[in-house]
mmCIF file of N, CA, C and O in Angstrom:
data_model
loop_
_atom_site.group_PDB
_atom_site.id
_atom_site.type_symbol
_atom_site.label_atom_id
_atom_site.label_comp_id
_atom_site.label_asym_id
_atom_site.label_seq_id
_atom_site.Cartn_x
_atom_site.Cartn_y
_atom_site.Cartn_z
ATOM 1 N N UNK K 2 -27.186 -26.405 -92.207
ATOM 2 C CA UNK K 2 -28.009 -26.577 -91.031
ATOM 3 C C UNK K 2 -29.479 -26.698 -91.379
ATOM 4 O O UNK K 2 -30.298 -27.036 -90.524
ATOM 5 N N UNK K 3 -29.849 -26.398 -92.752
ATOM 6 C CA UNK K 3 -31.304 -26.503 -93.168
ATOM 7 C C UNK K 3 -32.011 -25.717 -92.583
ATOM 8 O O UNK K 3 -33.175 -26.108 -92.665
ATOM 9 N N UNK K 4 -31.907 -24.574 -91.890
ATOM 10 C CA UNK K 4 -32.762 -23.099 -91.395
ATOM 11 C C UNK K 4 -32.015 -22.214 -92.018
ATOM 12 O O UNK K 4 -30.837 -22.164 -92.371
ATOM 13 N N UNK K 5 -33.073 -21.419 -92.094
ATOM 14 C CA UNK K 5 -32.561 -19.767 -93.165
ATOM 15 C C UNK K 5 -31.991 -19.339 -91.714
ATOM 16 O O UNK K 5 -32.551 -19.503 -90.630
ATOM 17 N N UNK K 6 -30.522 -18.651 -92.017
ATOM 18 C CA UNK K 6 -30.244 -17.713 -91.106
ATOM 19 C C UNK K 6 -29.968 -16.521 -91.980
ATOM 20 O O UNK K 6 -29.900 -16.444 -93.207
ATOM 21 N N UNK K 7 -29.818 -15.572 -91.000
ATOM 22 C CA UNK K 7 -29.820 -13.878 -91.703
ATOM 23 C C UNK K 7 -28.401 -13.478 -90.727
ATOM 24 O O UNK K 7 -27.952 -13.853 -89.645
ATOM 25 N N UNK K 8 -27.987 -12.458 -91.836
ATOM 26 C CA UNK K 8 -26.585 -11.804 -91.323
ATOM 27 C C UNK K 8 -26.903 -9.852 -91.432
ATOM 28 O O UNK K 8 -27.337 -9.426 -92.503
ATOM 29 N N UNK K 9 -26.722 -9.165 -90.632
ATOM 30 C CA UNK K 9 -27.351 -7.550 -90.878
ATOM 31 C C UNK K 9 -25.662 -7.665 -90.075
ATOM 32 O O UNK K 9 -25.026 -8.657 -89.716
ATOM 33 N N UNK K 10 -25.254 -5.812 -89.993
ATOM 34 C CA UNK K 10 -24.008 -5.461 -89.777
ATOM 35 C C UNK K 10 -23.491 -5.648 -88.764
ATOM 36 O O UNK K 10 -22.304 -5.500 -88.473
ATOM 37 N N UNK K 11 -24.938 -6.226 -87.708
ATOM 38 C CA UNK K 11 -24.740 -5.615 -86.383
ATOM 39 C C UNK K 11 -25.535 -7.167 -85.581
ATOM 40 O O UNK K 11 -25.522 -7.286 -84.356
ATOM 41 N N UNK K 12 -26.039 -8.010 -86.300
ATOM 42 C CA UNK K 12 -26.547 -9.343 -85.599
ATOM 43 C C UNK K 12 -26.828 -10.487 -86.818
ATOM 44 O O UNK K 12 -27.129 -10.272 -87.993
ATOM 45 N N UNK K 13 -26.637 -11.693 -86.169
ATOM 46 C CA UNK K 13 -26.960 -12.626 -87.004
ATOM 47 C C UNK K 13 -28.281 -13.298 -86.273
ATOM 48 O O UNK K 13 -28.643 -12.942 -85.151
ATOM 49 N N UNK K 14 -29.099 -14.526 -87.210
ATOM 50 C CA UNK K 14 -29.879 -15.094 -86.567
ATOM 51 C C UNK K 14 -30.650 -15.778 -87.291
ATOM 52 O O UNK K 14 -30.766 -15.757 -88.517
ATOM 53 N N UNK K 15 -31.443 -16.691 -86.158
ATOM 54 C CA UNK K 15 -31.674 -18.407 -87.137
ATOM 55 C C UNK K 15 -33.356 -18.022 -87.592
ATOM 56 O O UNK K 15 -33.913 -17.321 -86.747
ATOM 57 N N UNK K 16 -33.863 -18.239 -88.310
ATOM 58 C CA UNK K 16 -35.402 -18.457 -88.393
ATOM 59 C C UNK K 16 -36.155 -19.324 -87.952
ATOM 60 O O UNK K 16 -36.287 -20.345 -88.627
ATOM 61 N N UNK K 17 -36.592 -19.245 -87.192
ATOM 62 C CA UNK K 17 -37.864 -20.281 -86.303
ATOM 63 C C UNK K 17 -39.093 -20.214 -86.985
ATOM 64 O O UNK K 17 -39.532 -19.071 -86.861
ATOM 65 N N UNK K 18 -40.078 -21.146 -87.855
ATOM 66 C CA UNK K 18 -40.907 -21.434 -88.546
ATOM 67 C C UNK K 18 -42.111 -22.408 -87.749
ATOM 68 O O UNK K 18 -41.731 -23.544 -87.466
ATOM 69 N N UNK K 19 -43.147 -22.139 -87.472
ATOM 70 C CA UNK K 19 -44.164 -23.120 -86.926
ATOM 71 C C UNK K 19 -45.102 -23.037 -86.915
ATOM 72 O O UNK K 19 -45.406 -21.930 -87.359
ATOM 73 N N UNK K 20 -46.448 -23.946 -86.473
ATOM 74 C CA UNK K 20 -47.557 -23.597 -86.324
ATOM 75 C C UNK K 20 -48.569 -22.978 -85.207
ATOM 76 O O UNK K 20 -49.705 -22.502 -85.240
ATOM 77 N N UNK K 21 -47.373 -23.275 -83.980
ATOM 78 C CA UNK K 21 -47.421 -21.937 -82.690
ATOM 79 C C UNK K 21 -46.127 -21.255 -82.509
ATOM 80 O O UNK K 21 -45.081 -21.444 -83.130
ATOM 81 N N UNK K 22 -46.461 -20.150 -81.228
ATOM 82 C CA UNK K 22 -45.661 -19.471 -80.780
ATOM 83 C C UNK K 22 -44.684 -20.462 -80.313
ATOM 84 O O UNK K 22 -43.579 -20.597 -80.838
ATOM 85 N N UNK K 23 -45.173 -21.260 -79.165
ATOM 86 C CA UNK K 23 -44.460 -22.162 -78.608
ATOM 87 C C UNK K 23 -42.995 -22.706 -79.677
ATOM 88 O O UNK K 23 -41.795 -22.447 -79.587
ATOM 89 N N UNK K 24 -43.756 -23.515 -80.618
ATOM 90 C CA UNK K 24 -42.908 -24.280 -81.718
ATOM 91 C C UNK K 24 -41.738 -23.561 -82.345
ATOM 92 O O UNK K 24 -40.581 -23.982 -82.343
ATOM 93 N N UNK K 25 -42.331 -21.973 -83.100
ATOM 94 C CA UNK K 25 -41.434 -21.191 -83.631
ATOM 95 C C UNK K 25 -40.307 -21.045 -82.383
ATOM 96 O O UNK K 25 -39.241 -21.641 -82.540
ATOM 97 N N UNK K 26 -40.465 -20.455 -81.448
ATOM 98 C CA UNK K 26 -39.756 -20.517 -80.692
ATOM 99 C C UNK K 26 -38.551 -21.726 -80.026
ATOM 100 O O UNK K 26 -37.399 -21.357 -79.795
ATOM 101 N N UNK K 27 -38.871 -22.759 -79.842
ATOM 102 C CA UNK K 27 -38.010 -23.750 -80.436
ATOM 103 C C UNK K 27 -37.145 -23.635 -81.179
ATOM 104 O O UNK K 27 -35.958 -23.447 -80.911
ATOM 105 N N UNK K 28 -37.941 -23.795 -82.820
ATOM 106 C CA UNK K 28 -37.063 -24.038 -83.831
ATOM 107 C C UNK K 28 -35.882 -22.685 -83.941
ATOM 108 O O UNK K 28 -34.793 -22.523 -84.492
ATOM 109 N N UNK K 29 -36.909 -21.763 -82.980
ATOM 110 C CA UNK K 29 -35.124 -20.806 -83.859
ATOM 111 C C UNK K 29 -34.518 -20.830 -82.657
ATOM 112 O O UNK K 29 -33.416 -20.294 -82.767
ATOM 113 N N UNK K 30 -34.742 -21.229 -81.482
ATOM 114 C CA UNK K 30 -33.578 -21.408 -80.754
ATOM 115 C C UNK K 30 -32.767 -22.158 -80.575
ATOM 116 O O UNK K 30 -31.709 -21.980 -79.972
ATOM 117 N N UNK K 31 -33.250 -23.327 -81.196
ATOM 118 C CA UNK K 31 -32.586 -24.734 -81.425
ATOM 119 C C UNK K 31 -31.545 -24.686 -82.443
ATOM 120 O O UNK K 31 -30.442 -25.231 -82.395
ATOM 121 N N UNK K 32 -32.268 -23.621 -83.808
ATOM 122 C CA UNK K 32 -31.232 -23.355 -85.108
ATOM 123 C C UNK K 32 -30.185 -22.699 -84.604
ATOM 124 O O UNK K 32 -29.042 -23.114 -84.798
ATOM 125 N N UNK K 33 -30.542 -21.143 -83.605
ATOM 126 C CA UNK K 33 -29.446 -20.335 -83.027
ATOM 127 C C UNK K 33 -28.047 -21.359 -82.312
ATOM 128 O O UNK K 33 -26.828 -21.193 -82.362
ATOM 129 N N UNK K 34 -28.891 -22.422 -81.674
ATOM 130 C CA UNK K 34 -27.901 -22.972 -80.573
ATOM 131 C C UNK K 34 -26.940 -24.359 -82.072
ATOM 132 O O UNK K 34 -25.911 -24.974 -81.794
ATOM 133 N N UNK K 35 -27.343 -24.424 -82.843
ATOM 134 C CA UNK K 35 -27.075 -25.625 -83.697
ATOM 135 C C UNK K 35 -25.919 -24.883 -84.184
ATOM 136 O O UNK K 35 -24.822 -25.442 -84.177
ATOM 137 N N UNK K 36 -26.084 -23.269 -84.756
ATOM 138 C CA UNK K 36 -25.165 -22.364 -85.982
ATOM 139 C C UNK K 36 -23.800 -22.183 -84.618
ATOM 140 O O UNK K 36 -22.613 -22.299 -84.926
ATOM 141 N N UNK K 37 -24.187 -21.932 -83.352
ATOM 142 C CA UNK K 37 -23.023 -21.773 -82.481
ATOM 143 C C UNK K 37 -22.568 -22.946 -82.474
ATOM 144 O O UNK K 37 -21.396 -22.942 -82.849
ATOM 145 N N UNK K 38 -22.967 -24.004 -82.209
ATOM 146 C CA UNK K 38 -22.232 -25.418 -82.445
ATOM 147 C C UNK K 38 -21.330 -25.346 -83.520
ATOM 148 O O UNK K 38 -20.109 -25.463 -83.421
ATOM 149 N N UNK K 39 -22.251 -25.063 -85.004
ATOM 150 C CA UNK K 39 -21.031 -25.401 -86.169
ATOM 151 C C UNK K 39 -20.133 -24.086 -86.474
ATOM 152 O O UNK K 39 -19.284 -23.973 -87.358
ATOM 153 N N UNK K 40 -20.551 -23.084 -85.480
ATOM 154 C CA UNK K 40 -19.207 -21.866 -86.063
ATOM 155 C C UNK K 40 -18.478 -22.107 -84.942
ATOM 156 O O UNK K 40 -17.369 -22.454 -85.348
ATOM 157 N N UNK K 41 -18.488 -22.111 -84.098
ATOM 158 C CA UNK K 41 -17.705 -22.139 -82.366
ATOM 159 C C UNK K 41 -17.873 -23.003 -81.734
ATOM 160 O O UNK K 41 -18.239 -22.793 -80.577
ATOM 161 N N UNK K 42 -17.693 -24.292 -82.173
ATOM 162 C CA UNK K 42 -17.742 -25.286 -81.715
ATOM 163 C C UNK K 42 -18.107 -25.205 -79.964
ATOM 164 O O UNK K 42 -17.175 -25.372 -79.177
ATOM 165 N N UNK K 43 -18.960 -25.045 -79.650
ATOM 166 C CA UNK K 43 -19.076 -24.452 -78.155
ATOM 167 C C UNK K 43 -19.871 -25.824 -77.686
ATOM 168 O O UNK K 43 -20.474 -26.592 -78.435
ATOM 169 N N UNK K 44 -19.665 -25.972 -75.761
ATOM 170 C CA UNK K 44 -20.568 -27.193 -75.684
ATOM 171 C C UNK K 44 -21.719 -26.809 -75.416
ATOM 172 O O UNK K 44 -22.170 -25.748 -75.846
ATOM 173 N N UNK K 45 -22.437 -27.702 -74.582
ATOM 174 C CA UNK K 45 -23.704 -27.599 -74.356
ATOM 175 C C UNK K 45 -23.924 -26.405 -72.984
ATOM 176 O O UNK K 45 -24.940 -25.796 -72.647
ATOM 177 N N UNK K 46 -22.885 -26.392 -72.549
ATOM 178 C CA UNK K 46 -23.407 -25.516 -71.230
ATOM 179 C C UNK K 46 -22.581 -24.230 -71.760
ATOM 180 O O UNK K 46 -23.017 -23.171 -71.310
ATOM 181 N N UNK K 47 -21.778 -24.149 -72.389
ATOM 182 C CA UNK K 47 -21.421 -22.929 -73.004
ATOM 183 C C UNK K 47 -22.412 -21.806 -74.018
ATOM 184 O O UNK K 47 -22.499 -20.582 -74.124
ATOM 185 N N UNK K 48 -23.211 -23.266 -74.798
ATOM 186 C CA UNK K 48 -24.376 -22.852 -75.137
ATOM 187 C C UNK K 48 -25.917 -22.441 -74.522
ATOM 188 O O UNK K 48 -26.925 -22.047 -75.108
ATOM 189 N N UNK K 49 -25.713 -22.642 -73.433
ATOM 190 C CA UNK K 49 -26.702 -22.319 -72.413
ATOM 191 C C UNK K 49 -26.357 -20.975 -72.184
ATOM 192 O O UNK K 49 -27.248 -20.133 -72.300
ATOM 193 N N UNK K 50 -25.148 -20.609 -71.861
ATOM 194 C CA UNK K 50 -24.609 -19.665 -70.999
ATOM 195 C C UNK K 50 -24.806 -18.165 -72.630
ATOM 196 O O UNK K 50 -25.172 -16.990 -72.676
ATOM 197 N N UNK K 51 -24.511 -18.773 -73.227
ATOM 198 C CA UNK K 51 -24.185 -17.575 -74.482
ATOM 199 C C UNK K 51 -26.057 -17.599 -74.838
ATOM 200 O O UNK K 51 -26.431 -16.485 -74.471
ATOM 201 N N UNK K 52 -26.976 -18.182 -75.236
ATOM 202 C CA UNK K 52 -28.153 -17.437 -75.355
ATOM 203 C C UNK K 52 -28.527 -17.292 -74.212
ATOM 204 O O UNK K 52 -29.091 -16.206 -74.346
ATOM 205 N N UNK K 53 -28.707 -17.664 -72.714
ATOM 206 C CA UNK K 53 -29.334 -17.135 -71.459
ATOM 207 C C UNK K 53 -29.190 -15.438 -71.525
ATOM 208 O O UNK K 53 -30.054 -14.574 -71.373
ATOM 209 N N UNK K 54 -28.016 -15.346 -71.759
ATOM 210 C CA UNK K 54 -27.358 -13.930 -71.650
ATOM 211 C C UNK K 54 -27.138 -12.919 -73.161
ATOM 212 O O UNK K 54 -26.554 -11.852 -72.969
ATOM 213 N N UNK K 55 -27.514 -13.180 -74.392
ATOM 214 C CA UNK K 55 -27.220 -12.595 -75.340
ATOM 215 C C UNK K 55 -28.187 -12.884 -76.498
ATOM 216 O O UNK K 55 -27.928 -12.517 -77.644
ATOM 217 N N UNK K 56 -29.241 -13.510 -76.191
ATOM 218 C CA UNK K 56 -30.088 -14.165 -77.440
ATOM 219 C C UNK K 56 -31.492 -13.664 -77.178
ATOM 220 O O UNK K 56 -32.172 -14.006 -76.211
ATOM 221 N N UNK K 57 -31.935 -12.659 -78.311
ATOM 222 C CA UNK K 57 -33.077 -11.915 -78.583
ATOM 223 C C UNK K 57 -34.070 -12.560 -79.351
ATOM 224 O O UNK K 57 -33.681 -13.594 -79.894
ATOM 225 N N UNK K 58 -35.307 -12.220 -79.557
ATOM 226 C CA UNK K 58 -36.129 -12.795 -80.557
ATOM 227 C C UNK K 58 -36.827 -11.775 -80.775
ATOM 228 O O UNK K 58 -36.991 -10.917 -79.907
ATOM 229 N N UNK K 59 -37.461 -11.685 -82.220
ATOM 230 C CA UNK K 59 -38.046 -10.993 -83.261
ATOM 231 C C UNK K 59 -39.075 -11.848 -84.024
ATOM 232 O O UNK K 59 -38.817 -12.784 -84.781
ATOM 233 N N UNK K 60 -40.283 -11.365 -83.693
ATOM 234 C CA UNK K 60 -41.107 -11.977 -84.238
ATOM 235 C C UNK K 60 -41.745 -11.142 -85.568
ATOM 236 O O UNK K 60 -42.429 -10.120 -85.546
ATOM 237 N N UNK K 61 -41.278 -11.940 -86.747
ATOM 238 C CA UNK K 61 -40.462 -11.987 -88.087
ATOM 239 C C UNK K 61 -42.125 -11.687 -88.674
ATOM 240 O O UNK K 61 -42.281 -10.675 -89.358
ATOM 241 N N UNK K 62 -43.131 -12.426 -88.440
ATOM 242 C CA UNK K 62 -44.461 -12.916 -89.175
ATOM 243 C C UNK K 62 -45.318 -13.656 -88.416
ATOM 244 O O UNK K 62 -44.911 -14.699 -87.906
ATOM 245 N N UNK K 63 -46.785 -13.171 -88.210
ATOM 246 C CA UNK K 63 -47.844 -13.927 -87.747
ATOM 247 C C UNK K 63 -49.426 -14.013 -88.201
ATOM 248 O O UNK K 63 -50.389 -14.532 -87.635
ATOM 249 N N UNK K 64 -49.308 -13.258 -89.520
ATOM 250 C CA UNK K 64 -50.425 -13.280 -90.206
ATOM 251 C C UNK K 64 -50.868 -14.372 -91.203
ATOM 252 O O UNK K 64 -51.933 -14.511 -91.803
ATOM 253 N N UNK K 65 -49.706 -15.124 -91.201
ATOM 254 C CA UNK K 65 -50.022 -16.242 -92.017
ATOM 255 C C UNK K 65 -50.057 -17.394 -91.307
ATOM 256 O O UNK K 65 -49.831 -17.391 -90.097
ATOM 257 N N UNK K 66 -50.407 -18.750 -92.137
ATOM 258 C CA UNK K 66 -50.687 -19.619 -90.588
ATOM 259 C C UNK K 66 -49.561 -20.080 -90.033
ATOM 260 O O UNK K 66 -49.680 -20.246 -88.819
ATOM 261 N N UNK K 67 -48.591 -20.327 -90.440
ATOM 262 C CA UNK K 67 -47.129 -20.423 -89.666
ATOM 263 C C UNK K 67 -46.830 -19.161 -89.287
ATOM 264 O O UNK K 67 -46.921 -18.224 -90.080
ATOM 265 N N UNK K 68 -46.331 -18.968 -87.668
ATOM 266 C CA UNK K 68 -45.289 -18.219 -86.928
ATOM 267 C C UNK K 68 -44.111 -18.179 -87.682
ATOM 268 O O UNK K 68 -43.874 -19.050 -88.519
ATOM 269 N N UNK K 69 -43.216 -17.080 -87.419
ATOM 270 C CA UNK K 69 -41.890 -16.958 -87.655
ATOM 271 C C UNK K 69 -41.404 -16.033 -87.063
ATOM 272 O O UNK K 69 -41.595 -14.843 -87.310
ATOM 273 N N UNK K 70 -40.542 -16.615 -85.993
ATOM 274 C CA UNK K 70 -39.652 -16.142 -84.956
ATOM 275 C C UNK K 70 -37.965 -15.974 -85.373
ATOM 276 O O UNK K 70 -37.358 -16.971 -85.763
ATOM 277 N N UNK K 71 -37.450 -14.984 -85.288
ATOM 278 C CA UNK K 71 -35.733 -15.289 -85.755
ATOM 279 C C UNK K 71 -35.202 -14.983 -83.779
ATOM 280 O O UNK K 71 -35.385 -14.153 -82.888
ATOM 281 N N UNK K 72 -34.702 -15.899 -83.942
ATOM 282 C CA UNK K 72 -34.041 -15.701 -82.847
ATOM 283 C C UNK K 72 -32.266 -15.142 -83.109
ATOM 284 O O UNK K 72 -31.551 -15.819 -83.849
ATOM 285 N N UNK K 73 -31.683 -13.815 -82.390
ATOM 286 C CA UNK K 73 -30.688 -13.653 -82.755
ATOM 287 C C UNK K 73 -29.805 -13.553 -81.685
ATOM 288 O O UNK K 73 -29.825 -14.156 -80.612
ATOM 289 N N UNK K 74 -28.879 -12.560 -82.186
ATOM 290 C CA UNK K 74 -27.569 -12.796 -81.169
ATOM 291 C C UNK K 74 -26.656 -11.888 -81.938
ATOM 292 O O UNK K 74 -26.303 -12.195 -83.076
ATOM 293 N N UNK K 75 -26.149 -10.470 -81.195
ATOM 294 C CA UNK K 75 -25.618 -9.569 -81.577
ATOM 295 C C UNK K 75 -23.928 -9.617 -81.540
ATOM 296 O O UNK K 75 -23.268 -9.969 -80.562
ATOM 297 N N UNK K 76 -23.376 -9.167 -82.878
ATOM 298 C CA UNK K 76 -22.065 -9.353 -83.708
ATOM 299 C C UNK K 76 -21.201 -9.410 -82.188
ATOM 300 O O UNK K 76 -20.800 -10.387 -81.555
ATOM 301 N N UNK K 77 -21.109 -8.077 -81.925
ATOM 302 C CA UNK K 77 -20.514 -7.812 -80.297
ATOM 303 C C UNK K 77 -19.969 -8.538 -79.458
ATOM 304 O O UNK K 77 -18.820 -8.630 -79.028
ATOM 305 N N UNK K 78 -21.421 -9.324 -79.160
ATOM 306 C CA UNK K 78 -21.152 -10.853 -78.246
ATOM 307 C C UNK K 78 -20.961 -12.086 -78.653
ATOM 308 O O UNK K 78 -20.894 -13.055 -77.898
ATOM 309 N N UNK K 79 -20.851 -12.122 -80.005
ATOM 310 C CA UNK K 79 -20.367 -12.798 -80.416
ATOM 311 C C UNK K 79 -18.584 -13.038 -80.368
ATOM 312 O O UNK K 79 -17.939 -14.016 -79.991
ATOM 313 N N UNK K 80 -18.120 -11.661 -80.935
ATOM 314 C CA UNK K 80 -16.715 -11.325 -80.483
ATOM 315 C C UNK K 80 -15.881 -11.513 -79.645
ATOM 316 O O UNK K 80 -14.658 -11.452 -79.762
ATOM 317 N N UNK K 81 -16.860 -11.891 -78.244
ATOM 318 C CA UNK K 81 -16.333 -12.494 -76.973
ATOM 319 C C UNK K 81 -16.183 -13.690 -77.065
ATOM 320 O O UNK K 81 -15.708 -14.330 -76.128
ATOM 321 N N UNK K 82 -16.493 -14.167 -78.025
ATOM 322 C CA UNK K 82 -16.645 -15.818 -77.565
ATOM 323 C C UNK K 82 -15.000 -16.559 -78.740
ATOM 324 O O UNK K 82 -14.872 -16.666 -79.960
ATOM 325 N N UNK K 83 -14.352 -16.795 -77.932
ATOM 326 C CA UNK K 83 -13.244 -17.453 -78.416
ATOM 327 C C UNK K 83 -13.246 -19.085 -79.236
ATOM 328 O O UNK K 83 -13.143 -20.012 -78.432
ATOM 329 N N UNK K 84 -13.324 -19.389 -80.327
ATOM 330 C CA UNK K 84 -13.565 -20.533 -80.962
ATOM 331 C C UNK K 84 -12.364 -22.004 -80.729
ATOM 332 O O UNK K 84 -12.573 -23.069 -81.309
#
């Protein structure tokens, strides 16, 4: 998928990289919604429905001149989602 994602025991999640808030934000929600595409083949409104309701963000880094946002999504609710 060409974005760093991260795996911890308890959430996974995409890295959003940019030169605003705005942008980072994007990119890792776009990566989040891309990694549910290629693990759970899910559609587009399924993918609406699963980050509206389950997708956090963590803002990773802002002292340097790129943002970095990980946007995630906890193991749990993931579990619900049938592939």
């Amino acid at each position: 998928l060409g974005q760093t994602w991260i795996e911890t025991a308890d959430e996974v999640g995409v890295m959003g990289v940019g030169g605003s808030l705005d942008e980072s934000l994007r990119v890792a929600t776009t990566g989040l919604a891309l990694w549910l595409t290629d693990r759970y083949h899910l559609s587009q409104s399924e993918i609406a429905a699963v980050l509206g309701t389950a997708m956090r963000y963590e803002i990773a880094e802002v002292v340097d001149p790129q943002i970095n946002i990980v946007a995630t999504i906890r193991k749990d609710m993931l579990a619900k989602i049938h592939p």
